[in-house]
Short mmCIF file of C-alpha atoms in Angstrom, two decimals:
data_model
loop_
_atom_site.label_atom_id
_atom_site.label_comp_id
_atom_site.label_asym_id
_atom_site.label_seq_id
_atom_site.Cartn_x
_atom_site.Cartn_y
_atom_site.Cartn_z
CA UNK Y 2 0.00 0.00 0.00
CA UNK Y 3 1.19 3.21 -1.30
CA UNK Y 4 1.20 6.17 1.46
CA UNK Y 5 0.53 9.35 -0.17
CA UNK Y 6 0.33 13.21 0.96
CA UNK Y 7 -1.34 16.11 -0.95
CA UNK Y 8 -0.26 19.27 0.08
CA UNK Y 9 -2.49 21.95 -0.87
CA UNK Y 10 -5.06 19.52 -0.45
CA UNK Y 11 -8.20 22.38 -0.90
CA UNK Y 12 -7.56 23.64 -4.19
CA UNK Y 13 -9.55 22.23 -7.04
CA UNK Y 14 -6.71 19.72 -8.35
CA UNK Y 15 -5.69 19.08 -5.00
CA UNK Y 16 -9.47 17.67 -3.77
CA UNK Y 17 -9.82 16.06 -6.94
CA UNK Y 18 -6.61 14.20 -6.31
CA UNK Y 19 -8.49 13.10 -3.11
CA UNK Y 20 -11.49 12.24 -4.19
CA UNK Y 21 -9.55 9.51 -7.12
CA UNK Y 22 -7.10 8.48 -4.08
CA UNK Y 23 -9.83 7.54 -1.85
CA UNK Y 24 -10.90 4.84 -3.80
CA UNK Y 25 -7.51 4.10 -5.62
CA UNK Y 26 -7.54 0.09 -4.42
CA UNK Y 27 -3.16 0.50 -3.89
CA UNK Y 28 -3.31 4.05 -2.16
CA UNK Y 29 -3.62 5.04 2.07
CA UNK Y 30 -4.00 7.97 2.01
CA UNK Y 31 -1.78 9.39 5.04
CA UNK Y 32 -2.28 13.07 5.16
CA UNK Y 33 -3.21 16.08 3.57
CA UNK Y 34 -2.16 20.12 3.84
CA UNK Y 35 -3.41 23.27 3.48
CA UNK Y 36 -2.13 26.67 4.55
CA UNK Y 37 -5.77 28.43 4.39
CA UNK Y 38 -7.45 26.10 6.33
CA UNK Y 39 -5.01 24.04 8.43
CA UNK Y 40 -6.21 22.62 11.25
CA UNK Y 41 -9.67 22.32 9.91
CA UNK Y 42 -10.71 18.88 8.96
CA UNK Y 43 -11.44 18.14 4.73
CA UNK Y 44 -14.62 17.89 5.19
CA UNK Y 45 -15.20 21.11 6.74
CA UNK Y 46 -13.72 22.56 3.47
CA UNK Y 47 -15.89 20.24 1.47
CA UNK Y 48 -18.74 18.72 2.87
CA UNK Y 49 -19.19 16.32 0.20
CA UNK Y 50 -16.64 14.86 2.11
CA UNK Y 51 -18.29 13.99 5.22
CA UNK Y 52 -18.23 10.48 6.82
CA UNK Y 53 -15.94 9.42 4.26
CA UNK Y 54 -12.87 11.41 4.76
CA UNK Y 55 -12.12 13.66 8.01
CA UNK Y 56 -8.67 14.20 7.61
CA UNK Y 57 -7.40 17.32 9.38
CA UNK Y 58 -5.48 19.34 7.52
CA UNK Y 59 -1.91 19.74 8.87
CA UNK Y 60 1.38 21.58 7.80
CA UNK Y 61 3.70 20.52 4.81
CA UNK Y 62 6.33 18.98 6.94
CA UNK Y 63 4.24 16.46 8.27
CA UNK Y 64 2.64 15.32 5.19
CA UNK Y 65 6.30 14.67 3.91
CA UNK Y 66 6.90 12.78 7.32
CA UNK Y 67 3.74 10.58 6.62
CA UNK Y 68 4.18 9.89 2.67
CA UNK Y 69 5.84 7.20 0.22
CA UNK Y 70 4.34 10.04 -2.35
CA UNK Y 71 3.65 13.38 -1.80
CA UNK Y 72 1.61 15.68 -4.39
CA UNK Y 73 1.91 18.90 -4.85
CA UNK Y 74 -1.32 21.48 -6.07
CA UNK Y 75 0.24 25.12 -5.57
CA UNK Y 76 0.95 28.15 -7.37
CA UNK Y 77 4.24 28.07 -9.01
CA UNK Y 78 7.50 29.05 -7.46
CA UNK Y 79 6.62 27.05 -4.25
CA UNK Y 80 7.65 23.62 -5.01
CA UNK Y 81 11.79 23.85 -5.34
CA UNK Y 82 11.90 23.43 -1.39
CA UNK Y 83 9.36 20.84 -0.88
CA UNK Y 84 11.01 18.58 -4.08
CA UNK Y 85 14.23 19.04 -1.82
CA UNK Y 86 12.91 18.42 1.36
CA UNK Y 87 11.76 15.21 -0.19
CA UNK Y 88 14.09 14.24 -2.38
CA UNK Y 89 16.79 13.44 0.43
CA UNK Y 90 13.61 11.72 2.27
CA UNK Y 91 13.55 9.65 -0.94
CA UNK Y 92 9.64 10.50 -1.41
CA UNK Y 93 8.50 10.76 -4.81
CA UNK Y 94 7.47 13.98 -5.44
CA UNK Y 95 4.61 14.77 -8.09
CA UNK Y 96 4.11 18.92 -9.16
CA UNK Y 97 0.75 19.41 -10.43
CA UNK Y 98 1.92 23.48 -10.95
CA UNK Y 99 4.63 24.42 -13.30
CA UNK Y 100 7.66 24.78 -11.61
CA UNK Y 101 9.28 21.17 -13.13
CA UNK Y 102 7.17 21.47 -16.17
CA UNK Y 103 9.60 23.40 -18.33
CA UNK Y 104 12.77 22.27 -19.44
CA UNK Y 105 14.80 25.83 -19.79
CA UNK Y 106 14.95 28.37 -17.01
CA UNK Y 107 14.99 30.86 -19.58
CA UNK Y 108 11.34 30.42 -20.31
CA UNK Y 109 10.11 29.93 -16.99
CA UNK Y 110 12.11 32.95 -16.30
CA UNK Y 111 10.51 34.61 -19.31
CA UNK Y 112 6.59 33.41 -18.98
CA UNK Y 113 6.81 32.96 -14.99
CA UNK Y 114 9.13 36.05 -14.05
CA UNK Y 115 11.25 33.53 -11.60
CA UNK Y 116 14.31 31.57 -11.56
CA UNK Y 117 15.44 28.25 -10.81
CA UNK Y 118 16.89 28.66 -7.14
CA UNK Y 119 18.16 25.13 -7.20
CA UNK Y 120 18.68 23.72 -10.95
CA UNK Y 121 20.11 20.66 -9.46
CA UNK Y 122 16.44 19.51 -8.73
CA UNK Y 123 15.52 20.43 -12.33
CA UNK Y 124 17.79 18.56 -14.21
CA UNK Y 125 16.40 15.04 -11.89
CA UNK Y 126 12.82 15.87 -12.52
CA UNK Y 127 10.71 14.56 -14.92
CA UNK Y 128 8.24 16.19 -17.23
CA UNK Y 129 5.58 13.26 -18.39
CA UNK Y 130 2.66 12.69 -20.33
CA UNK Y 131 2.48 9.17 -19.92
CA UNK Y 132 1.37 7.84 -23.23
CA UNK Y 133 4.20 10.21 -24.45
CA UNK Y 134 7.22 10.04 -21.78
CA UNK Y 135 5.93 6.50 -19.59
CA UNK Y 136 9.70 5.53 -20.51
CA UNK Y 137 11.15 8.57 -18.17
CA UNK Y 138 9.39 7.43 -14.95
CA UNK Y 139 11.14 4.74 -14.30
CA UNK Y 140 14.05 6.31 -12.23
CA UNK Y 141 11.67 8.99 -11.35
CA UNK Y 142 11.83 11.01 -7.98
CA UNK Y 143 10.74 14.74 -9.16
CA UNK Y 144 7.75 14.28 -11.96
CA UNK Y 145 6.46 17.26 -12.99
CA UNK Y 146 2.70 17.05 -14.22
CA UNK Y 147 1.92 18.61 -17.36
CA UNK Y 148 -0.28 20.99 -17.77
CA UNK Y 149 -3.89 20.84 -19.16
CA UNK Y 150 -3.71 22.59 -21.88
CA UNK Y 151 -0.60 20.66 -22.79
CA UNK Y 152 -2.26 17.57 -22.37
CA UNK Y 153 -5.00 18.03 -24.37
CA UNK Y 154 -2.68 19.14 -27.84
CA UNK Y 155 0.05 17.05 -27.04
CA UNK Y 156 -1.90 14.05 -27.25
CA UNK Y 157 -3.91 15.12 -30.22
CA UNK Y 158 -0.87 16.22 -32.76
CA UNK Y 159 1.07 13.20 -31.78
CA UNK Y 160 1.13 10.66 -34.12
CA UNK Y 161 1.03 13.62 -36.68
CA UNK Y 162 3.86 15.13 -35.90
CA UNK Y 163 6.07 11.81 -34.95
CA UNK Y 164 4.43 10.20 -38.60
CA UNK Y 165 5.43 13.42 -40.46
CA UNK Y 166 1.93 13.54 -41.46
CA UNK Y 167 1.15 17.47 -41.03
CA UNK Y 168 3.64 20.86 -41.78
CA UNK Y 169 5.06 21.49 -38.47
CA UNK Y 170 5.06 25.21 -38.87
CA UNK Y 171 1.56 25.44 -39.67
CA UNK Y 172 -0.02 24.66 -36.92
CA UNK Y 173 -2.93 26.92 -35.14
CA UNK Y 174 -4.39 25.93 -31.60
CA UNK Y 175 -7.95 26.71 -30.66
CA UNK Y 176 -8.78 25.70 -27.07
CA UNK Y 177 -11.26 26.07 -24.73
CA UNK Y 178 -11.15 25.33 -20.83
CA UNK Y 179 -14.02 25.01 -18.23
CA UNK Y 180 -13.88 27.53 -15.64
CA UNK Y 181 -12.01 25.44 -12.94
CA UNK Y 182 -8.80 26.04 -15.18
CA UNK Y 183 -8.58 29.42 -13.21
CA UNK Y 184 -8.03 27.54 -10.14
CA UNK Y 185 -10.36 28.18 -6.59
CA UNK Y 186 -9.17 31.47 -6.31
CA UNK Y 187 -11.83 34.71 -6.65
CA UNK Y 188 -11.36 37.10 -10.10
CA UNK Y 189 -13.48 39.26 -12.22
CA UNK Y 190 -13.24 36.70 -15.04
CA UNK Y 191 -14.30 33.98 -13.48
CA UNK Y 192 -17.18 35.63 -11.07
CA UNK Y 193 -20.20 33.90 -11.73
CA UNK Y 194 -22.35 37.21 -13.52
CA UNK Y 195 -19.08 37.70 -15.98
CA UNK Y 196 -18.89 34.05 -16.97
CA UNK Y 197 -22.09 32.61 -17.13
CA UNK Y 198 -24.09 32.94 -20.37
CA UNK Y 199 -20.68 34.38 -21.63
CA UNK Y 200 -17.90 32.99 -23.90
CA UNK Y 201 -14.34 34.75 -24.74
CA UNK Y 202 -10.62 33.93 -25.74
CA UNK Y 203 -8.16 35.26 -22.73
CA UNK Y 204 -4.46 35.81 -22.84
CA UNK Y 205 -4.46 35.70 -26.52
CA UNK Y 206 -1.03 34.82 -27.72
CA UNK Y 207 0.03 35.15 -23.97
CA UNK Y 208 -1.43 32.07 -22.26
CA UNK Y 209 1.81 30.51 -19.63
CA UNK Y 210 1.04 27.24 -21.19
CA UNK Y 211 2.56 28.27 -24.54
CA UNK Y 212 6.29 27.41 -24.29
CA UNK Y 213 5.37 24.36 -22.36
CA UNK Y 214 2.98 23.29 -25.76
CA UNK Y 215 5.95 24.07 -27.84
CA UNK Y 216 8.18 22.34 -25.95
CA UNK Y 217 6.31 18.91 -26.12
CA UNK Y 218 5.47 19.50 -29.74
CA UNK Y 219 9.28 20.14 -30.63
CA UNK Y 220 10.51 17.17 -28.88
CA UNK Y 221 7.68 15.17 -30.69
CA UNK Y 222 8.68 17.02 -34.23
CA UNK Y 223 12.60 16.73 -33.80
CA UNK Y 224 12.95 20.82 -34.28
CA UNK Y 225 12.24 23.69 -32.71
CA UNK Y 226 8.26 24.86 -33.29
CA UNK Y 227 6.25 28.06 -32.36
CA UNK Y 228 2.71 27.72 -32.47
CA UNK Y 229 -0.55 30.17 -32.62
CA UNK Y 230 -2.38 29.29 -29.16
CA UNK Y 231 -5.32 31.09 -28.18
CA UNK Y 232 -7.27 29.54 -25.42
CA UNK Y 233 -11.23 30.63 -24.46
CA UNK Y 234 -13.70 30.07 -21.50
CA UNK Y 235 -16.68 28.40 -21.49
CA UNK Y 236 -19.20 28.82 -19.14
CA UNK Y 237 -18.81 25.32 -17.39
CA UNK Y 238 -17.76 24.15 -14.67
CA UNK Y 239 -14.62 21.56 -16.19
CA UNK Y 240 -12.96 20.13 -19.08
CA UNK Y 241 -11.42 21.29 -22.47
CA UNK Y 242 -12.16 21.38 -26.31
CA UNK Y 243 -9.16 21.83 -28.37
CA UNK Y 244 -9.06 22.04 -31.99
CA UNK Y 245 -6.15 22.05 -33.92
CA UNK Y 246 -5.60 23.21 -37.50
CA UNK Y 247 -2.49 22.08 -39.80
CA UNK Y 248 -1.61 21.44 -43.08
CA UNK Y 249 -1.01 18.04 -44.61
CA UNK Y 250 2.39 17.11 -46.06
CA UNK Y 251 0.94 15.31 -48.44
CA UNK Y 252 -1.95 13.28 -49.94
CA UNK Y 253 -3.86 11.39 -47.18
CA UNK Y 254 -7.26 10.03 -47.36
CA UNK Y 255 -8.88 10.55 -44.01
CA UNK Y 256 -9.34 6.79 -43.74
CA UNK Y 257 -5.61 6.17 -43.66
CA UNK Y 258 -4.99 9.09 -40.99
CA UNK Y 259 -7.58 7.23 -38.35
CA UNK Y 260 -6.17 3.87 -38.60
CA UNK Y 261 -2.44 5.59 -38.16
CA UNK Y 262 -3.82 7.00 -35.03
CA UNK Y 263 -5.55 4.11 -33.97
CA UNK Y 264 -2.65 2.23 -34.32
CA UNK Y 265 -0.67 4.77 -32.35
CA UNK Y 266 -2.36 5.36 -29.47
CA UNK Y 267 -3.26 1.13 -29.63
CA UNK Y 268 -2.59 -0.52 -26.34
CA UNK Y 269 -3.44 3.53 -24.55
CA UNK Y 270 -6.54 3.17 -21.88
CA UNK Y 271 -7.15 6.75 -21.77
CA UNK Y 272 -6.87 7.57 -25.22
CA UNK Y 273 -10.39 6.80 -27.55
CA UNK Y 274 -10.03 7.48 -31.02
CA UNK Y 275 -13.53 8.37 -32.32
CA UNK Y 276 -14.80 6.92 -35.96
CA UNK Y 277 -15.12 8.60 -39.20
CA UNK Y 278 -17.66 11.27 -38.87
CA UNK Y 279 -17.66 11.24 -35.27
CA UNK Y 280 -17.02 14.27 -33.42
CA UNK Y 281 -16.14 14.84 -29.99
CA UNK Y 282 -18.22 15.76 -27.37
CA UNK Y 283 -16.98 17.41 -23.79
CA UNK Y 284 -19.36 15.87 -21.88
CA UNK Y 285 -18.53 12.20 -23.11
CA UNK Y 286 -15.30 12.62 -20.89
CA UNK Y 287 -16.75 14.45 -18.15
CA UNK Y 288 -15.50 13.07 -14.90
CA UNK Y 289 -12.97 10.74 -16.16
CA UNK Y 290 -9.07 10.21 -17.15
CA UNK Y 291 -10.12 9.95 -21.08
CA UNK Y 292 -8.75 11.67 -23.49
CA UNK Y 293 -11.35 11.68 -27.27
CA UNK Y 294 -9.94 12.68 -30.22
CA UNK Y 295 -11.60 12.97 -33.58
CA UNK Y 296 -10.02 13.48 -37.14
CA UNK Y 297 -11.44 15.77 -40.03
CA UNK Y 298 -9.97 16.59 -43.01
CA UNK Y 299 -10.91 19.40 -45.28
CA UNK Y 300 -9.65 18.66 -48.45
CA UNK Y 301 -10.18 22.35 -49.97
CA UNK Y 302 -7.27 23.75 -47.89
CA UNK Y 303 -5.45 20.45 -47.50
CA UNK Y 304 -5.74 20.77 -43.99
CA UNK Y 305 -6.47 18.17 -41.19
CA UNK Y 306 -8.96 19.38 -38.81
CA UNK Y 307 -7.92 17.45 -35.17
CA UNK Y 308 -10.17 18.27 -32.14
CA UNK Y 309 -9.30 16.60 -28.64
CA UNK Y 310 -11.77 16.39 -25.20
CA UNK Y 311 -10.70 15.82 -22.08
CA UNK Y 312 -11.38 16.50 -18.57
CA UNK Y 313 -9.25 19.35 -17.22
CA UNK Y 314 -9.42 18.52 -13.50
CA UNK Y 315 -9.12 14.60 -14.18
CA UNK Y 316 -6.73 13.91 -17.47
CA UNK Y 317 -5.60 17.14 -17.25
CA UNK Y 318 -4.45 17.47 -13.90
CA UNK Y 319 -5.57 15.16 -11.27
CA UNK Y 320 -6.07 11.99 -13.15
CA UNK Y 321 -2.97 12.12 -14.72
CA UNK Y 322 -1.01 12.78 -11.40
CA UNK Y 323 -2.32 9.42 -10.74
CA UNK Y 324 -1.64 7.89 -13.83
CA UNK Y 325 2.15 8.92 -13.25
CA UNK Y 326 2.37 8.09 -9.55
CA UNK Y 327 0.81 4.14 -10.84
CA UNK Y 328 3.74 3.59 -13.72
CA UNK Y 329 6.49 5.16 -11.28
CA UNK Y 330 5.55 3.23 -8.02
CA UNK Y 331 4.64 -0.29 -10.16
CA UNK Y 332 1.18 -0.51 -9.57
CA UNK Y 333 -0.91 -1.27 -12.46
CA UNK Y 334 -1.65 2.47 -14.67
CA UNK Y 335 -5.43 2.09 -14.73
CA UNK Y 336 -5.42 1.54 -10.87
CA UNK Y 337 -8.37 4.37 -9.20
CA UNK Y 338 -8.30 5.73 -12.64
CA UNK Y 339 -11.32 3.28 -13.85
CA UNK Y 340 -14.33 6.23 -13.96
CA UNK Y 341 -16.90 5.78 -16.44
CA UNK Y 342 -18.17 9.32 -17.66
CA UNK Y 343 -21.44 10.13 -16.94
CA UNK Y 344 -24.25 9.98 -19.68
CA UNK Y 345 -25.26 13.15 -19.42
#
């Protein structure tokens, strides 16, 4: 049994993580944290918590004491000392922010406005999407989760770009995120009379996830890419839409592009490639570590048309935290991660 610790345990990834550890059948787990509301118990926070978990918050330190695993759900540029503090406790440490996300300190530097106090920990973490990077995890001790964003484009120009099937440097991002993207935290944009009934793109050409999107897409194209990325928010309360545009290399019939990705993504259990004429659909993910992806091709521009679903708080953060903490500590990869989304 796997002993794990979530420190900032009240934030919307961090309660998610709870509510897939509590019935993860290999997982105890042995404490949680929360600066806000230490000394409270979870279910105070959350009272769809009550009588079945009434763990009391307590402070960082002791959930390292406590954990095989700790996870971490905080606002970058807190992590580098709780990584340390664990790493020479030999605890895996999981980041669900972004401080071991990107691999140069000159862009976290640039898109984060910090720098790496202690790049020893940086060069022994690991970045993974699992279906992309399971190989890395296997000497694992700093993972850093990717984003969701990341997660959902990554996984949908894959095969494309490793096949050589699209232009590289024609690629245009279209994204949209439920409102728990934003985090638990109060703003303007996400107060309830701004957002509801509403629908707008945000931090056009400016989003923090961009370098961390062009890093995974470089690495999966063998050179260096920039990308357009503009990401919107819907009026709901999780998941994200992305659609991605990008010119074919060559002749393809769209037949031929969905078995290549069928193929590719194979022996993945969180990856469902959707038939010919089938489009994606948020809610058909809602609630669970799937990731849907659907193929169009528009053979006026000789572009193919990809669109991706998945469920921000679960594949795209929570989920997927999981899904790396199962391959790293041997447990089997679908283990907690078994949800079935809801119909409707």
């Amino acid at each position: 049994m796997v002993k794990i610790g979530i420190i900032g345990a009240t934030g919307y990834a961090g309660v998610e993580l709870l509510r897939i550890a509590l019935r993860h059948p290999g997982v105890q787990v042995a404490a949680l944290s929360s600066v806000s509301f230490e000394g409270k118990a979870i279910s105070e926070v959350y009272p769809n918590l009550k009588d079945i978990c009434g763990e009391v918050l307590a402070d960082e330190d002791t959930v390292i004491e406590k954990s095989d695993v700790v996870f971490a759900s905080l606002p970058h540029g807190l992590c580098e000392p709780l990584a340390k503090k664990c790493l020479a406790k030999d605890v895996l440490f999981i980041d669900l922010g972004a401080d071991f996300r990107l691999q140069e300190e000159a862009d976290y530097n640039e898109w984060y406005g910090l720098s790496y106090n202690e790049p020893a920990l940086h060069e022994a973490s690991t970045y993974c999407i699992p279906e992309l990077h399971r190989e890395a995890l296997k000497t694992a001790k700093i993972i850093g989760n990717p984003g969701c964003y990341p997660t959902s484009i990554g996984l949908a120009l894959a095969p494309a770009l490793k096949d050589g099937i699209v232009d590289p440097n024609s690629i245009i991002i279209d994204s949209k995120s439920g409102v728990t993207g934003a985090g638990r935290g109060l703003t303007q944009t996400t107060h309830y009379p701004d957002c509801n009934e509403a629908f707008s793109p945000y931090k056009i050409a400016a989003h923090r996830h961009t370098p961390e999107i062009e890093q995974t897409l470089s690495e999966l194209a063998g050179q260096k890419l920039f990308v357009t990325f503009v990401p919107h928010l819907l009026p709901v309360n999780r998941g994200i839409v992305s659609t991605i545009y990008a010119s074919l290399k060559g002749q393809a019939e769209l037949d031929e592009l969905i078995a290549a990705y069928q193929a590719f993504y194979h022996d993945e259990p969180f990856v469902r490639i959707l038939d010919k004429g089938k489009a994606v659909n948020l809610k058909n993910v809602r609630m669970s570590n799937y990731c849907d992806i659907s193929l169009h091709l528009d053979p006026r521009t000789g572009r193919l048309i990809l669109v991706s679903a998945i469920d921000n708080m679960v594949k795209g953060a929570a989920g997927q935290a999981i899904q790396n903490m199962n391959i790293a500590c041997g447990l089997p990869e679908t283990s907690g991660l078994d949800m079935i989304p809801p119909a409707f």
